[in-house]
C-alpha cells in the first residue's frame, strides 16, 4: 500500500537518503523484474517534482527497448550511441542534459521535455541492464545533488533486480 513520504523541508542529502530507504522497502528481490521496474518508475515519478517522464529502457543484447515508465507514450527502441539514452548506455556513465535542444541527436518523445538525466544500469557482472531515463519540462532541472540522489535510487533498482535478466539477450 503506497503511503505518502514526508520529505518536505529536508536538506537534499537527507531527502535522497529518505527516498532511498523508502524505495528499498518498496522493492523486493522476490518481485518479478518487471514489477521492480514498474514500481520504481512510479516511485520516482511520484516523489520527484517537476518531471514529465520517468522510466526504463532495457538492453536486449543489441538495442535499448522501452520498459516500464510513467508519462506520455515514448519511442520503443534506441540504438546504443543514439540520443541521450543510447549515449549514457554506450558510455556507461550518467548523462545530465541541461537543455535537450542543445544535445546533438536528442530524441524528442515528448515535446514538453526541456532537460533530461539518463543513468546506466550495470549488473554486478558488468553486463548492461539498461538505463533509467528522467525528463523534466524545465531547463536545467537536474543538479549535482539530483544526480547523486538518483544514482542512489538507480543502485537500489539494480540491487533489487539481483542480477536477473530482464530481457533475453
Ligand atoms: N530523450 C531520450 C529518448 C527517450 S524519451 O525521452 C522517453 C533520448 O534522447 O535518448
Short mmCIF file of N, CA and C and ligand atoms in Angstrom, two decimals:
data_model
loop_
_atom_site.label_atom_id
_atom_site.label_comp_id
_atom_site.label_asym_id
_atom_site.label_seq_id
_atom_site.Cartn_x
_atom_site.Cartn_y
_atom_site.Cartn_z
N UNK A 1 0.88 -1.20 0.00
CA UNK A 1 0.00 0.00 0.00
C UNK A 1 0.90 1.23 0.00
N UNK A 2 0.68 2.14 -0.97
CA UNK A 2 1.51 3.34 -1.07
C UNK A 2 1.17 4.32 0.05
N UNK A 3 2.18 4.77 0.78
CA UNK A 3 1.96 5.79 1.82
C UNK A 3 2.80 7.01 1.47
N UNK A 4 2.25 8.19 1.67
CA UNK A 4 2.97 9.43 1.38
C UNK A 4 4.26 9.47 2.18
N UNK A 5 5.34 9.89 1.51
CA UNK A 5 6.63 10.03 2.19
C UNK A 5 6.84 11.50 2.51
N UNK A 6 7.05 11.80 3.79
CA UNK A 6 7.19 13.20 4.18
C UNK A 6 8.65 13.61 4.06
N UNK A 7 8.96 14.27 2.95
CA UNK A 7 10.34 14.74 2.75
C UNK A 7 10.42 16.26 2.67
N UNK A 8 9.25 16.89 2.92
CA UNK A 8 9.23 18.36 2.86
C UNK A 8 10.17 18.93 3.91
N UNK A 9 10.96 19.92 3.49
CA UNK A 9 11.79 20.63 4.45
C UNK A 9 13.13 19.96 4.71
N UNK A 10 13.33 18.73 4.16
CA UNK A 10 14.62 18.06 4.38
C UNK A 10 15.68 18.68 3.48
N UNK A 11 16.94 18.68 3.95
CA UNK A 11 18.02 19.12 3.06
C UNK A 11 18.22 18.04 1.99
N UNK A 12 18.84 18.40 0.86
CA UNK A 12 18.94 17.44 -0.25
C UNK A 12 19.50 16.09 0.15
N UNK A 13 20.55 16.07 0.98
CA UNK A 13 21.16 14.78 1.34
C UNK A 13 20.18 13.94 2.15
N UNK A 14 19.49 14.56 3.11
CA UNK A 14 18.53 13.82 3.94
C UNK A 14 17.34 13.37 3.09
N UNK A 15 16.94 14.22 2.14
CA UNK A 15 15.80 13.88 1.27
C UNK A 15 16.10 12.63 0.45
N UNK A 16 17.26 12.63 -0.18
CA UNK A 16 17.60 11.48 -1.03
C UNK A 16 17.83 10.23 -0.18
N UNK A 17 18.36 10.41 1.04
CA UNK A 17 18.53 9.25 1.94
C UNK A 17 17.17 8.65 2.29
N UNK A 18 16.21 9.53 2.58
CA UNK A 18 14.87 9.05 2.93
C UNK A 18 14.23 8.33 1.74
N UNK A 19 14.39 8.88 0.56
CA UNK A 19 13.82 8.26 -0.63
C UNK A 19 14.48 6.92 -0.92
N UNK A 20 15.80 6.85 -0.72
CA UNK A 20 16.50 5.57 -0.95
C UNK A 20 15.99 4.51 0.01
N UNK A 21 15.80 4.88 1.28
CA UNK A 21 15.30 3.92 2.27
C UNK A 21 13.88 3.47 1.92
N UNK A 22 13.06 4.43 1.48
CA UNK A 22 11.66 4.08 1.14
C UNK A 22 11.61 3.18 -0.09
N UNK A 23 12.43 3.47 -1.09
CA UNK A 23 12.44 2.64 -2.30
C UNK A 23 12.95 1.24 -1.97
N UNK A 24 13.95 1.16 -1.12
CA UNK A 24 14.47 -0.14 -0.70
C UNK A 24 13.38 -0.97 -0.04
N UNK A 25 12.53 -0.31 0.77
CA UNK A 25 11.43 -1.02 1.42
C UNK A 25 10.31 -1.39 0.46
N UNK A 26 10.16 -0.61 -0.58
CA UNK A 26 9.07 -0.84 -1.53
C UNK A 26 9.39 -2.03 -2.46
N UNK A 27 10.64 -2.10 -2.91
CA UNK A 27 11.01 -3.13 -3.89
C UNK A 27 11.51 -4.37 -3.19
N UNK A 28 11.15 -5.53 -3.69
CA UNK A 28 11.59 -6.79 -3.07
C UNK A 28 12.35 -7.63 -4.10
N UNK A 29 13.44 -8.27 -3.69
CA UNK A 29 14.15 -9.16 -4.62
C UNK A 29 13.28 -10.35 -5.05
N UNK A 30 12.17 -10.57 -4.29
CA UNK A 30 11.24 -11.66 -4.65
C UNK A 30 10.31 -11.23 -5.78
N UNK A 31 10.23 -9.92 -6.04
CA UNK A 31 9.34 -9.43 -7.10
C UNK A 31 9.91 -9.78 -8.47
N UNK A 32 9.03 -9.97 -9.43
CA UNK A 32 9.47 -10.15 -10.82
C UNK A 32 10.20 -8.90 -11.28
N UNK A 33 11.23 -9.03 -12.11
CA UNK A 33 11.96 -7.82 -12.56
C UNK A 33 11.06 -6.74 -13.15
N UNK A 34 10.03 -7.12 -13.88
CA UNK A 34 9.12 -6.11 -14.45
C UNK A 34 8.39 -5.37 -13.34
N UNK A 35 8.05 -6.09 -12.28
CA UNK A 35 7.38 -5.46 -11.13
C UNK A 35 8.31 -4.48 -10.44
N UNK A 36 9.57 -4.87 -10.28
CA UNK A 36 10.57 -3.98 -9.67
C UNK A 36 10.67 -2.69 -10.48
N UNK A 37 10.76 -2.83 -11.78
CA UNK A 37 10.92 -1.65 -12.66
C UNK A 37 9.66 -0.79 -12.68
N UNK A 38 8.50 -1.44 -12.70
CA UNK A 38 7.25 -0.67 -12.75
C UNK A 38 7.06 0.16 -11.49
N UNK A 39 7.28 -0.45 -10.33
CA UNK A 39 7.12 0.31 -9.09
C UNK A 39 8.22 1.34 -8.91
N UNK A 40 9.41 1.06 -9.40
CA UNK A 40 10.50 2.05 -9.30
C UNK A 40 10.18 3.28 -10.15
N UNK A 41 9.67 3.06 -11.35
CA UNK A 41 9.30 4.19 -12.22
C UNK A 41 8.20 5.03 -11.56
N UNK A 42 7.19 4.37 -11.03
CA UNK A 42 6.09 5.10 -10.37
C UNK A 42 6.58 5.84 -9.13
N UNK A 43 7.47 5.20 -8.36
CA UNK A 43 8.00 5.83 -7.15
C UNK A 43 8.76 7.11 -7.50
N UNK A 44 9.65 7.02 -8.48
CA UNK A 44 10.46 8.18 -8.87
C UNK A 44 9.55 9.29 -9.41
N UNK A 45 8.58 8.90 -10.24
CA UNK A 45 7.68 9.90 -10.83
C UNK A 45 6.84 10.59 -9.76
N UNK A 46 6.43 9.83 -8.75
CA UNK A 46 5.57 10.38 -7.69
C UNK A 46 6.35 11.21 -6.66
N UNK A 47 7.59 10.91 -6.46
CA UNK A 47 8.34 11.58 -5.37
C UNK A 47 9.29 12.68 -5.85
N UNK A 48 9.51 12.76 -7.15
CA UNK A 48 10.44 13.77 -7.68
C UNK A 48 9.63 14.80 -8.45
N UNK A 49 9.73 16.05 -8.02
CA UNK A 49 8.86 17.07 -8.64
C UNK A 49 9.45 17.55 -9.97
N UNK A 50 8.60 18.19 -10.72
CA UNK A 50 8.98 18.86 -11.99
C UNK A 50 9.53 17.85 -13.02
N UNK A 51 8.82 16.75 -13.14
CA UNK A 51 9.14 15.75 -14.16
C UNK A 51 7.98 15.63 -15.14
N UNK A 52 8.26 15.18 -16.37
CA UNK A 52 7.17 14.82 -17.28
C UNK A 52 7.32 13.38 -17.81
N UNK A 53 8.43 12.73 -17.44
CA UNK A 53 8.62 11.34 -17.86
C UNK A 53 9.69 10.70 -16.96
N UNK A 54 9.43 9.45 -16.56
CA UNK A 54 10.43 8.69 -15.80
C UNK A 54 10.22 7.22 -16.11
N UNK A 55 11.32 6.55 -16.50
CA UNK A 55 11.15 5.13 -16.81
C UNK A 55 12.43 4.49 -17.27
N UNK A 56 12.29 3.29 -17.82
CA UNK A 56 13.44 2.46 -18.12
C UNK A 56 13.46 2.05 -19.59
N UNK A 57 14.67 1.99 -20.13
CA UNK A 57 14.92 1.31 -21.40
C UNK A 57 15.85 0.14 -21.07
N UNK A 58 15.53 -1.02 -21.59
CA UNK A 58 16.26 -2.24 -21.24
C UNK A 58 17.04 -2.76 -22.43
N UNK A 59 18.25 -3.21 -22.17
CA UNK A 59 19.13 -3.68 -23.25
C UNK A 59 18.79 -5.13 -23.58
N UNK A 60 18.53 -5.39 -24.88
CA UNK A 60 18.15 -6.76 -25.27
C UNK A 60 19.30 -7.49 -25.96
N UNK A 61 20.49 -6.91 -25.84
CA UNK A 61 21.67 -7.52 -26.47
C UNK A 61 22.12 -6.78 -27.70
N UNK A 62 21.19 -6.00 -28.30
CA UNK A 62 21.58 -5.22 -29.48
C UNK A 62 21.11 -3.77 -29.38
N UNK A 63 19.99 -3.52 -28.67
CA UNK A 63 19.49 -2.14 -28.57
C UNK A 63 18.73 -1.97 -27.26
N UNK A 64 18.35 -0.71 -26.98
CA UNK A 64 17.55 -0.40 -25.80
C UNK A 64 16.07 -0.50 -26.18
N UNK A 65 15.30 -1.21 -25.37
CA UNK A 65 13.87 -1.43 -25.63
C UNK A 65 13.06 -0.80 -24.51
N UNK A 66 11.96 -0.11 -24.89
CA UNK A 66 11.15 0.60 -23.90
C UNK A 66 10.63 -0.37 -22.83
N UNK A 67 10.84 0.01 -21.57
CA UNK A 67 10.34 -0.78 -20.44
C UNK A 67 9.30 0.02 -19.66
N UNK A 68 9.05 -0.38 -18.42
CA UNK A 68 8.07 0.33 -17.58
C UNK A 68 8.40 1.80 -17.40
N UNK A 69 7.35 2.65 -17.46
CA UNK A 69 7.60 4.10 -17.33
C UNK A 69 6.31 4.80 -16.89
N UNK A 70 6.44 6.07 -16.52
CA UNK A 70 5.32 6.98 -16.27
C UNK A 70 5.51 8.19 -17.18
N UNK A 71 4.43 8.59 -17.86
CA UNK A 71 4.49 9.75 -18.74
C UNK A 71 3.84 9.42 -20.07
N UNK A 72 4.04 10.29 -21.07
CA UNK A 72 3.42 10.08 -22.38
C UNK A 72 4.07 8.90 -23.11
N UNK A 73 3.32 8.28 -24.05
CA UNK A 73 3.91 7.18 -24.83
C UNK A 73 5.25 7.61 -25.44
N UNK A 74 6.18 6.66 -25.54
CA UNK A 74 7.55 7.01 -25.93
C UNK A 74 8.05 6.12 -27.05
N UNK A 75 9.21 6.50 -27.59
CA UNK A 75 9.80 5.70 -28.67
C UNK A 75 10.14 4.32 -28.12
N UNK A 76 10.00 3.30 -28.96
CA UNK A 76 10.03 1.92 -28.47
C UNK A 76 11.42 1.31 -28.43
N UNK A 77 12.35 1.84 -29.23
CA UNK A 77 13.71 1.27 -29.21
C UNK A 77 14.74 2.34 -29.56
N UNK A 78 15.92 2.20 -28.97
CA UNK A 78 17.00 3.18 -29.17
C UNK A 78 18.32 2.42 -29.33
N UNK A 79 19.04 2.69 -30.37
CA UNK A 79 20.33 2.02 -30.59
C UNK A 79 21.40 2.64 -29.68
N UNK A 80 22.36 1.82 -29.27
CA UNK A 80 23.47 2.35 -28.46
C UNK A 80 24.15 3.48 -29.23
N UNK A 81 24.41 4.57 -28.49
CA UNK A 81 25.06 5.72 -29.11
C UNK A 81 24.07 6.75 -29.63
N UNK A 82 22.80 6.35 -29.76
CA UNK A 82 21.78 7.28 -30.26
C UNK A 82 21.08 7.99 -29.10
N UNK A 83 20.81 9.26 -29.25
CA UNK A 83 20.07 10.01 -28.23
C UNK A 83 20.82 10.07 -26.90
N UNK A 84 20.14 10.62 -25.91
CA UNK A 84 20.75 10.72 -24.57
C UNK A 84 20.83 9.33 -23.95
N UNK A 85 19.79 8.53 -24.15
CA UNK A 85 19.78 7.17 -23.58
C UNK A 85 20.88 6.29 -24.17
N UNK A 86 20.97 6.30 -25.50
CA UNK A 86 21.97 5.46 -26.13
C UNK A 86 23.39 5.91 -25.81
N UNK A 87 23.56 7.22 -25.59
CA UNK A 87 24.88 7.76 -25.22
C UNK A 87 25.26 7.32 -23.81
N UNK A 88 24.31 7.42 -22.87
CA UNK A 88 24.59 7.00 -21.48
C UNK A 88 24.87 5.50 -21.42
N UNK A 89 24.13 4.73 -22.22
CA UNK A 89 24.33 3.28 -22.23
C UNK A 89 25.70 2.93 -22.81
N UNK A 90 26.07 3.59 -23.89
CA UNK A 90 27.35 3.30 -24.57
C UNK A 90 28.54 3.74 -23.69
N UNK A 91 28.41 4.92 -23.08
CA UNK A 91 29.50 5.44 -22.25
C UNK A 91 29.52 4.77 -20.87
N UNK A 92 28.37 4.16 -20.48
CA UNK A 92 28.22 3.57 -19.15
C UNK A 92 28.47 4.61 -18.06
N UNK A 93 27.93 5.81 -18.30
CA UNK A 93 28.02 6.87 -17.30
C UNK A 93 26.77 7.74 -17.36
N UNK A 94 26.46 8.38 -16.23
CA UNK A 94 25.28 9.25 -16.17
C UNK A 94 25.48 10.43 -17.09
N UNK A 95 24.44 10.76 -17.87
CA UNK A 95 24.46 11.93 -18.76
C UNK A 95 23.39 12.90 -18.27
N UNK A 96 23.82 14.11 -17.93
CA UNK A 96 22.91 15.17 -17.49
C UNK A 96 22.82 16.21 -18.60
N UNK A 97 21.61 16.50 -19.07
CA UNK A 97 21.42 17.44 -20.18
C UNK A 97 20.59 18.62 -19.67
N UNK A 98 21.21 19.78 -19.62
CA UNK A 98 20.52 20.98 -19.09
C UNK A 98 19.48 21.50 -20.08
N UNK A 99 19.78 21.33 -21.39
CA UNK A 99 18.87 21.80 -22.45
C UNK A 99 18.88 20.77 -23.57
N UNK A 100 17.80 19.99 -23.68
CA UNK A 100 17.78 18.88 -24.65
C UNK A 100 17.94 19.40 -26.08
N UNK A 101 17.51 20.63 -26.33
CA UNK A 101 17.64 21.18 -27.70
C UNK A 101 19.10 21.43 -28.07
N UNK A 102 19.97 21.45 -27.07
CA UNK A 102 21.40 21.66 -27.32
C UNK A 102 22.18 20.35 -27.36
N UNK A 103 21.46 19.21 -27.21
CA UNK A 103 22.14 17.91 -27.20
C UNK A 103 22.05 17.30 -28.60
N UNK A 104 23.17 17.14 -29.29
CA UNK A 104 23.12 16.60 -30.65
C UNK A 104 22.48 15.21 -30.69
N UNK A 105 21.45 15.06 -31.50
CA UNK A 105 20.83 13.74 -31.64
C UNK A 105 19.80 13.42 -30.58
N UNK A 106 19.44 14.41 -29.73
CA UNK A 106 18.39 14.16 -28.73
C UNK A 106 17.15 13.62 -29.41
N UNK A 107 16.54 12.60 -28.79
CA UNK A 107 15.30 12.00 -29.32
C UNK A 107 14.13 12.56 -28.54
N UNK A 108 13.26 13.31 -29.20
CA UNK A 108 12.17 14.01 -28.52
C UNK A 108 10.90 13.14 -28.54
N UNK A 109 10.72 12.36 -27.46
CA UNK A 109 9.48 11.56 -27.37
C UNK A 109 8.31 12.44 -26.94
N UNK A 110 8.62 13.39 -26.03
CA UNK A 110 7.60 14.32 -25.53
C UNK A 110 8.12 15.73 -25.78
N UNK A 111 7.38 16.50 -26.55
CA UNK A 111 7.80 17.86 -26.89
C UNK A 111 7.93 18.76 -25.68
N UNK A 112 7.35 18.35 -24.55
CA UNK A 112 7.41 19.17 -23.33
C UNK A 112 8.75 19.02 -22.62
N UNK A 113 9.54 18.01 -22.97
CA UNK A 113 10.82 17.78 -22.28
C UNK A 113 11.81 18.89 -22.61
N UNK A 114 12.40 19.50 -21.57
CA UNK A 114 13.39 20.58 -21.77
C UNK A 114 14.77 20.18 -21.24
N UNK A 115 14.81 19.33 -20.18
CA UNK A 115 16.09 18.83 -19.65
C UNK A 115 15.93 17.36 -19.31
N UNK A 116 17.04 16.67 -19.13
CA UNK A 116 16.98 15.20 -19.01
C UNK A 116 18.19 14.70 -18.26
N UNK A 117 18.00 13.58 -17.55
CA UNK A 117 19.11 12.86 -16.95
C UNK A 117 18.91 11.39 -17.26
N UNK A 118 19.96 10.72 -17.69
CA UNK A 118 19.90 9.29 -18.01
C UNK A 118 21.01 8.57 -17.25
N UNK A 119 20.63 7.52 -16.53
CA UNK A 119 21.57 6.81 -15.68
C UNK A 119 21.68 5.35 -16.14
N UNK A 120 22.89 4.89 -16.48
CA UNK A 120 23.03 3.49 -16.93
C UNK A 120 22.83 2.53 -15.75
N UNK A 121 22.33 1.34 -16.06
CA UNK A 121 22.19 0.28 -15.05
C UNK A 121 23.10 -0.86 -15.45
N UNK A 122 24.11 -1.12 -14.63
CA UNK A 122 25.12 -2.13 -14.90
C UNK A 122 25.04 -3.20 -13.83
N UNK A 123 24.91 -4.46 -14.23
CA UNK A 123 24.84 -5.55 -13.25
C UNK A 123 26.21 -5.79 -12.62
N UNK A 124 26.20 -6.55 -11.53
CA UNK A 124 27.45 -6.82 -10.79
C UNK A 124 28.48 -7.52 -11.69
N UNK A 125 28.01 -8.28 -12.69
CA UNK A 125 28.94 -8.98 -13.59
C UNK A 125 29.39 -8.11 -14.75
N UNK A 126 28.97 -6.81 -14.72
CA UNK A 126 29.41 -5.88 -15.75
C UNK A 126 28.50 -5.78 -16.94
N UNK A 127 27.45 -6.62 -16.99
CA UNK A 127 26.54 -6.57 -18.14
C UNK A 127 25.65 -5.33 -18.09
N UNK A 128 25.35 -4.77 -19.25
CA UNK A 128 24.43 -3.64 -19.35
C UNK A 128 23.00 -4.15 -19.20
N UNK A 129 22.29 -3.65 -18.19
CA UNK A 129 20.88 -4.00 -17.99
C UNK A 129 20.00 -3.06 -18.81
N UNK A 130 20.36 -1.78 -18.80
CA UNK A 130 19.58 -0.75 -19.50
C UNK A 130 19.86 0.61 -18.89
N UNK A 131 18.89 1.52 -18.98
CA UNK A 131 19.06 2.86 -18.43
C UNK A 131 17.79 3.30 -17.72
N UNK A 132 17.99 4.19 -16.74
CA UNK A 132 16.88 4.93 -16.11
C UNK A 132 16.86 6.30 -16.77
N UNK A 133 15.74 6.64 -17.39
CA UNK A 133 15.63 7.90 -18.15
C UNK A 133 14.61 8.80 -17.46
N UNK A 134 14.96 10.06 -17.18
CA UNK A 134 14.08 11.00 -16.48
C UNK A 134 14.10 12.34 -17.20
N UNK A 135 12.90 12.81 -17.56
CA UNK A 135 12.77 14.08 -18.28
C UNK A 135 12.06 15.11 -17.41
N UNK A 136 12.41 16.39 -17.65
CA UNK A 136 11.73 17.50 -16.96
C UNK A 136 11.27 18.53 -17.98
N UNK A 137 10.12 19.17 -17.70
CA UNK A 137 9.65 20.26 -18.57
C UNK A 137 10.38 21.58 -18.29
N UNK A 138 11.35 21.55 -17.36
CA UNK A 138 12.11 22.76 -17.03
C UNK A 138 13.55 22.62 -17.52
N UNK A 139 14.08 23.73 -17.98
CA UNK A 139 15.51 23.76 -18.35
C UNK A 139 16.37 23.53 -17.11
N UNK A 140 17.47 22.80 -17.27
CA UNK A 140 18.49 22.66 -16.23
C UNK A 140 17.90 22.19 -14.89
N UNK A 141 16.99 21.23 -14.94
CA UNK A 141 16.28 20.74 -13.76
C UNK A 141 17.14 19.94 -12.80
N UNK A 142 18.18 19.25 -13.33
CA UNK A 142 18.92 18.26 -12.52
C UNK A 142 20.31 18.78 -12.16
N UNK A 143 20.49 19.01 -10.83
CA UNK A 143 21.81 19.49 -10.36
C UNK A 143 22.62 18.30 -9.82
N UNK A 144 23.76 18.59 -9.23
CA UNK A 144 24.66 17.54 -8.75
C UNK A 144 24.02 16.73 -7.62
N UNK A 145 23.24 17.40 -6.75
CA UNK A 145 22.53 16.66 -5.70
C UNK A 145 21.55 15.67 -6.31
N UNK A 146 20.84 16.11 -7.36
CA UNK A 146 19.87 15.24 -8.03
C UNK A 146 20.59 14.06 -8.68
N UNK A 147 21.75 14.34 -9.29
CA UNK A 147 22.47 13.25 -9.94
C UNK A 147 22.88 12.18 -8.93
N UNK A 148 23.48 12.66 -7.83
CA UNK A 148 23.92 11.70 -6.80
C UNK A 148 22.73 10.96 -6.19
N UNK A 149 21.65 11.69 -5.93
CA UNK A 149 20.47 11.07 -5.33
C UNK A 149 19.83 10.05 -6.25
N UNK A 150 19.70 10.40 -7.52
CA UNK A 150 19.09 9.48 -8.48
C UNK A 150 19.99 8.27 -8.74
N UNK A 151 21.29 8.46 -8.65
CA UNK A 151 22.20 7.32 -8.78
C UNK A 151 22.01 6.35 -7.61
N UNK A 152 21.70 6.90 -6.41
CA UNK A 152 21.40 6.02 -5.27
C UNK A 152 20.13 5.21 -5.54
N UNK A 153 19.10 5.86 -6.09
CA UNK A 153 17.85 5.14 -6.39
C UNK A 153 18.09 4.12 -7.50
N UNK A 154 18.87 4.48 -8.50
CA UNK A 154 19.24 3.53 -9.56
C UNK A 154 19.94 2.30 -8.99
N UNK A 155 20.83 2.55 -8.03
CA UNK A 155 21.56 1.44 -7.41
C UNK A 155 20.62 0.50 -6.65
N UNK A 156 19.58 1.06 -6.02
CA UNK A 156 18.59 0.21 -5.33
C UNK A 156 17.88 -0.68 -6.34
N UNK A 157 17.50 -0.11 -7.48
CA UNK A 157 16.81 -0.88 -8.51
C UNK A 157 17.71 -2.01 -9.01
N UNK A 158 18.97 -1.70 -9.31
CA UNK A 158 19.90 -2.73 -9.79
C UNK A 158 20.06 -3.83 -8.75
N UNK A 159 20.17 -3.42 -7.50
CA UNK A 159 20.34 -4.41 -6.42
C UNK A 159 19.10 -5.30 -6.30
N UNK A 160 17.91 -4.70 -6.44
CA UNK A 160 16.66 -5.47 -6.34
C UNK A 160 16.43 -6.37 -7.57
N UNK A 161 17.02 -6.01 -8.70
CA UNK A 161 16.94 -6.91 -9.86
C UNK A 161 17.78 -8.15 -9.62
N UNK A 162 18.75 -8.02 -8.72
CA UNK A 162 19.55 -9.16 -8.23
C UNK A 162 20.13 -9.99 -9.36
N UNK A 163 20.62 -9.28 -10.39
CA UNK A 163 21.33 -9.99 -11.46
C UNK A 163 20.42 -10.74 -12.41
N UNK A 164 19.09 -10.65 -12.15
CA UNK A 164 18.18 -11.40 -13.04
C UNK A 164 18.10 -10.70 -14.39
N UNK A 165 18.04 -11.49 -15.44
CA UNK A 165 17.96 -10.94 -16.79
C UNK A 165 16.54 -10.43 -17.01
N UNK A 166 16.44 -9.18 -17.43
CA UNK A 166 15.11 -8.64 -17.66
C UNK A 166 14.64 -8.98 -19.07
N UNK A 167 15.54 -8.84 -20.05
CA UNK A 167 15.21 -9.21 -21.43
C UNK A 167 16.18 -10.28 -21.88
N UNK A 168 15.68 -11.27 -22.59
CA UNK A 168 16.56 -12.32 -23.08
C UNK A 168 17.60 -11.70 -24.01
N UNK A 169 18.86 -12.04 -23.84
CA UNK A 169 19.92 -11.47 -24.70
C UNK A 169 20.61 -12.60 -25.46
N1 LIG B 1 15.05 11.64 -24.90
C1 LIG B 1 15.58 10.29 -24.95
C2 LIG B 1 14.58 9.35 -25.61
C3 LIG B 1 13.62 8.68 -24.66
S1 LIG B 1 12.24 9.78 -24.33
O1 LIG B 1 12.81 10.88 -23.55
C4 LIG B 1 11.31 8.83 -23.18
C5 LIG B 1 16.90 10.24 -25.75
O2 LIG B 1 17.29 11.26 -26.38
O3 LIG B 1 17.53 9.18 -25.75
#
